[in-house]
Short mmCIF file of C-alpha atoms and ligand atoms in Angstrom, two decimals:
data_model
loop_
_atom_site.label_atom_id
_atom_site.label_comp_id
_atom_site.label_asym_id
_atom_site.label_seq_id
_atom_site.Cartn_x
_atom_site.Cartn_y
_atom_site.Cartn_z
CA MET A 61 -17.12 -14.37 2.04
CA HIS A 62 -19.92 -11.94 1.79
CA ASP A 63 -20.28 -8.79 -0.29
CA THR A 64 -23.76 -7.29 -0.44
CA TYR A 65 -25.55 -4.37 -2.09
CA LYS A 66 -25.24 -2.56 1.21
CA HIS A 67 -21.45 -2.88 1.04
CA LYS A 68 -21.45 -1.78 -2.61
CA GLY A 69 -23.50 1.27 -1.72
CA LEU A 70 -21.18 2.22 1.13
CA ARG A 71 -18.20 1.82 -1.21
CA GLN A 72 -19.72 4.21 -3.74
CA GLN A 73 -20.15 6.78 -0.96
CA LEU A 74 -16.50 6.30 -0.05
CA VAL A 75 -15.47 6.82 -3.69
CA THR A 76 -17.48 10.06 -3.81
CA LEU A 77 -15.79 11.22 -0.61
CA LEU A 78 -12.33 10.48 -2.05
CA LYS A 79 -13.19 12.42 -5.21
CA ASN A 80 -14.26 15.36 -3.05
CA LYS A 81 -10.94 15.13 -1.22
CA GLY A 82 -9.11 15.53 -4.54
CA ILE A 83 -8.44 12.01 -5.86
CA THR A 84 -8.88 12.12 -9.66
CA ASN A 85 -7.37 8.90 -11.07
CA ASP A 86 -10.32 6.85 -12.36
CA ALA A 87 -8.52 3.52 -12.25
CA VAL A 88 -7.68 4.09 -8.57
CA LEU A 89 -11.25 5.17 -7.75
CA ASN A 90 -12.66 2.16 -9.63
CA ALA A 91 -10.39 -0.19 -7.70
CA ILE A 92 -11.54 1.25 -4.38
CA GLY A 93 -15.15 1.02 -5.59
CA LYS A 94 -14.66 -2.66 -6.35
CA ILE A 95 -12.59 -4.10 -3.48
CA PRO A 96 -14.56 -5.41 -0.47
CA ARG A 97 -12.55 -3.57 2.22
CA HIS A 98 -14.78 -4.98 4.98
CA LEU A 99 -13.30 -8.42 4.34
CA PHE A 100 -9.82 -7.10 5.18
CA MET A 101 -10.77 -6.38 8.78
CA ASP A 102 -12.48 -8.29 11.60
CA SER A 103 -16.19 -8.77 10.97
CA GLY A 104 -17.03 -6.85 14.16
CA PHE A 105 -15.82 -3.67 12.50
CA LEU A 106 -18.12 -3.78 9.51
CA ASP A 107 -19.52 -0.34 10.23
CA HIS A 108 -16.04 1.14 10.04
CA ALA A 109 -14.93 -0.51 6.82
CA TYR A 110 -16.14 2.21 4.46
CA GLN A 111 -15.33 5.21 6.58
CA ASP A 112 -12.25 7.11 5.53
CA LYS A 113 -10.25 5.90 8.52
CA ALA A 114 -7.27 3.70 9.33
CA PHE A 115 -8.14 0.69 11.47
CA PRO A 116 -6.34 -1.85 13.70
CA ILE A 117 -5.49 -5.25 12.18
CA ALA A 118 -3.39 -8.13 13.59
CA ALA A 119 0.07 -7.69 15.17
CA ASP A 120 -0.64 -4.11 16.34
CA GLN A 121 -0.63 -2.83 12.77
CA THR A 122 -3.23 -0.86 10.83
CA ILE A 123 -5.04 -1.00 7.51
CA SER A 124 -4.27 2.39 5.96
CA GLN A 125 -6.93 5.06 5.56
CA PRO A 126 -8.59 4.81 2.10
CA TYR A 127 -7.56 8.40 1.27
CA THR A 128 -3.93 7.53 2.04
CA VAL A 129 -4.10 4.40 -0.15
CA ALA A 130 -5.64 6.43 -2.98
CA PHE A 131 -3.15 9.29 -2.62
CA GLN A 132 -0.10 7.02 -2.63
CA THR A 133 -1.40 4.88 -5.49
CA GLU A 134 -2.15 7.95 -7.59
CA LEU A 135 1.44 9.15 -7.10
CA MET A 136 2.77 5.79 -8.33
CA GLU A 137 1.14 6.29 -11.77
CA VAL A 138 0.74 2.53 -12.27
CA ASN A 139 0.26 1.11 -15.77
CA ARG A 140 -0.81 -2.47 -16.53
CA GLY A 141 2.12 -4.84 -16.35
CA ASP A 142 4.34 -2.53 -14.26
CA LYS A 143 6.66 -4.35 -11.89
CA VAL A 144 5.92 -2.92 -8.46
CA LEU A 145 7.49 -3.41 -5.03
CA GLU A 146 5.36 -2.86 -1.93
CA ILE A 147 6.92 -2.55 1.53
CA GLY A 148 4.45 -3.41 4.33
CA THR A 149 1.83 -5.85 3.00
CA GLY A 150 -0.23 -5.55 6.19
CA SER A 151 -3.87 -6.47 5.53
CA GLY A 152 -3.19 -6.68 1.78
CA TYR A 153 -5.71 -3.96 0.93
CA GLN A 154 -3.14 -1.79 -0.85
CA THR A 155 -1.87 -4.94 -2.60
CA ALA A 156 -5.41 -5.59 -3.87
CA VAL A 157 -5.63 -2.04 -5.26
CA LEU A 158 -2.35 -2.60 -7.13
CA CYS A 159 -3.67 -5.95 -8.45
CA GLU A 160 -6.77 -4.20 -9.79
CA LEU A 161 -4.46 -1.80 -11.65
CA GLY A 162 -2.76 -4.76 -13.31
CA ALA A 163 0.63 -4.43 -11.62
CA LYS A 164 3.03 -7.34 -11.10
CA ILE A 165 3.51 -7.12 -7.38
CA TYR A 166 6.33 -8.11 -5.08
CA THR A 167 5.24 -7.40 -1.52
CA ILE A 168 7.25 -7.58 1.72
CA GLU A 169 5.97 -7.91 5.31
CA ARG A 170 8.10 -8.25 8.42
CA GLN A 171 5.40 -9.44 10.87
CA GLN A 172 5.17 -13.19 10.48
CA GLU A 173 1.56 -13.33 11.67
CA LEU A 174 0.40 -10.84 9.04
CA PHE A 175 2.56 -12.43 6.36
CA LYS A 176 0.85 -15.78 6.99
CA ILE A 177 -2.70 -14.44 7.20
CA THR A 178 -2.50 -12.13 4.20
CA SER A 179 -0.59 -14.42 1.84
CA LYS A 180 -3.40 -16.98 2.34
CA PHE A 181 -6.27 -14.50 2.31
CA LEU A 182 -5.57 -12.43 -0.82
CA PRO A 183 -5.63 -15.34 -3.32
CA LYS A 184 -9.03 -16.34 -1.92
CA LEU A 185 -10.33 -13.00 -3.19
CA GLY A 186 -8.62 -13.62 -6.51
CA TYR A 187 -5.74 -11.20 -5.85
CA ARG A 188 -2.39 -12.75 -6.66
CA ALA A 189 0.92 -11.03 -5.97
CA LYS A 190 3.84 -12.38 -8.00
CA LYS A 191 5.55 -12.95 -4.69
CA PHE A 192 4.82 -12.50 -0.98
CA ILE A 193 8.07 -12.02 0.87
CA PHE A 194 8.59 -12.39 4.61
CA GLY A 195 11.45 -10.03 5.36
CA ASP A 196 12.83 -6.58 5.95
CA GLY A 197 11.63 -3.90 3.56
CA TYR A 198 14.59 -1.62 4.34
CA LYS A 199 16.60 -3.83 2.00
CA GLY A 200 13.99 -3.89 -0.77
CA TRP A 201 14.06 -7.06 -2.89
CA VAL A 202 17.10 -6.92 -5.11
CA GLU A 203 16.33 -10.27 -6.81
CA GLN A 204 13.63 -8.68 -8.99
CA ALA A 205 15.01 -5.13 -9.29
CA PRO A 206 14.64 -2.74 -11.02
CA TYR A 207 11.04 -1.73 -10.31
CA LYS A 208 8.79 0.72 -12.13
CA SER A 209 7.51 1.90 -8.78
CA ILE A 210 8.01 1.23 -5.08
CA ILE A 211 5.50 2.05 -2.36
CA VAL A 212 6.28 2.13 1.36
CA THR A 213 3.20 1.88 3.57
CA ALA A 214 4.88 2.48 6.95
CA GLY A 215 6.53 5.63 8.30
CA ALA A 216 10.23 5.63 7.36
CA PRO A 217 12.58 7.60 9.68
CA PHE A 218 14.88 8.00 6.65
CA VAL A 219 14.85 6.98 2.99
CA PRO A 220 16.46 3.53 2.66
CA LYS A 221 19.20 3.71 -0.01
CA PRO A 222 18.44 0.24 -1.46
CA LEU A 223 14.95 1.40 -2.41
CA LEU A 224 16.30 4.28 -4.49
CA ALA A 225 18.88 1.94 -6.03
CA GLN A 226 16.20 -0.59 -7.03
CA LEU A 227 14.18 1.90 -9.12
CA GLU A 228 14.48 1.78 -12.88
CA ILE A 229 15.27 5.03 -14.69
CA GLY A 230 11.97 6.90 -14.77
CA GLY A 231 10.79 4.83 -11.80
CA ARG A 232 8.91 6.28 -8.81
CA LEU A 233 9.33 5.76 -5.07
CA VAL A 234 6.40 6.87 -2.88
CA ILE A 235 7.42 6.95 0.77
CA PRO A 236 6.14 8.66 3.93
CA VAL A 237 9.24 10.08 5.64
CA GLY A 238 9.44 11.11 9.30
CA GLU A 239 9.33 9.86 12.90
CA ASN A 240 6.06 10.91 14.57
CA VAL A 241 4.43 12.42 11.55
CA GLN A 242 5.47 11.74 7.98
CA ILE A 243 5.78 13.90 4.88
CA MET A 244 4.54 12.00 1.84
CA THR A 245 7.52 12.09 -0.51
CA LEU A 246 7.92 11.14 -4.18
CA PHE A 247 11.29 10.37 -5.75
CA VAL A 248 11.49 10.01 -9.52
CA ARG A 249 14.70 8.50 -10.84
CA THR A 250 15.74 10.76 -13.69
CA GLY A 251 19.18 9.24 -14.28
CA LEU A 252 21.64 6.71 -12.92
CA LYS A 253 22.49 8.98 -10.00
CA ALA A 254 19.79 11.63 -10.35
CA PHE A 255 16.51 11.79 -8.45
CA GLU A 256 13.80 14.41 -8.43
CA LYS A 257 12.16 14.82 -5.02
CA THR A 258 8.68 16.24 -4.38
CA GLU A 259 7.10 16.63 -0.94
CA PHE A 260 3.36 16.53 -0.26
CA ASP A 261 1.14 16.68 2.83
CA GLU A 262 1.64 15.17 6.25
CA PHE A 263 0.32 11.70 7.06
CA ARG A 264 0.54 9.36 10.05
CA PHE A 265 1.71 5.77 9.68
CA VAL A 266 2.85 2.97 11.98
CA PRO A 267 6.66 2.92 11.93
CA LEU A 268 8.80 1.13 9.37
CA LEU A 269 10.74 -1.07 11.79
CA GLU A 270 14.31 -2.24 11.40
CA ASP A 271 15.00 -5.95 11.17
CA LYS A 272 14.77 -7.84 14.48
CA ASN A 273 17.76 -10.03 13.63
N1 LIG B 173 -0.73 -1.36 3.26
C1 LIG B 173 -1.06 -1.91 4.54
C2 LIG B 173 -0.44 -1.06 5.61
C3 LIG B 173 -0.19 -1.82 6.84
S1 LIG B 173 0.61 -0.87 8.11
C4 LIG B 173 -2.55 -1.96 4.73
O1 LIG B 173 -3.24 -1.04 4.30
O2 LIG B 173 -3.05 -2.91 5.35
C5 LIG B 173 2.30 -1.03 7.68
C6 LIG B 173 2.84 -2.42 7.55
O3 LIG B 173 4.26 -2.33 7.39
C7 LIG B 173 2.63 -3.30 8.78
O4 LIG B 173 2.00 -4.48 8.40
C8 LIG B 173 4.05 -3.56 9.30
O5 LIG B 173 4.21 -4.81 9.91
C9 LIG B 173 4.86 -3.43 8.03
N2 LIG B 173 6.28 -3.14 8.25
C10 LIG B 173 6.85 -2.37 9.21
N3 LIG B 173 8.18 -2.34 9.07
C11 LIG B 173 8.48 -3.14 8.00
C12 LIG B 173 9.68 -3.54 7.34
N4 LIG B 173 10.90 -3.13 7.77
N5 LIG B 173 9.60 -4.35 6.27
C13 LIG B 173 8.39 -4.78 5.81
N6 LIG B 173 7.22 -4.46 6.39
C14 LIG B 173 7.26 -3.65 7.47
#
């Protein structure tokens, strides 16, 4: 797997662009500056890898736009050692960013093809999630709850209750909510039954799909 000075240069330009768009968290910017995003997509799309754009991957899904990844990760406020749940592993790019931040990651993907590809691919780059789960993210992953933060990387028509329930007190859920267009939404659990909700800009994601079974 090939990472060259050309790729490194393009990545630095991407980092500068993200800073100009308002991303300030250095750890997040460093992670994006380090991760070879071109290896997460088909080699034919090399020219696109360091543009600030989403891109098609297997199973009709997309690798999220770098700005979206940065924005969501910044909202999670990840510290080293945090236990984090990710819904929608996809290409694994967001997972790699969370690995760089030192999180302990539990990641769920409902497309079998992507689950297989990505759970093999990420360790080859040295990125190890605590657990790759093939399943339905609407349910979260109660076995390891509570989580310090939860990120949903697909558009959720509503906020799944289990995800709120699986946050620790002080924990953060970052979720794009809406059907055609999504409002980036942050929930902070302030008490056993208390949540503080903040809404941000609009984004566009592939849909968070309900279980096939
Ligand atoms: N973070 C990923 C985003 C991939 S797109 C990346 O940047 O590559 C969103 C992903 O969510 C897709 O892979 C899709 O298959 C997955 N997904 C959709 N509904 C899901 C569900 N109910 N549970 C888990 N994953 C789901």
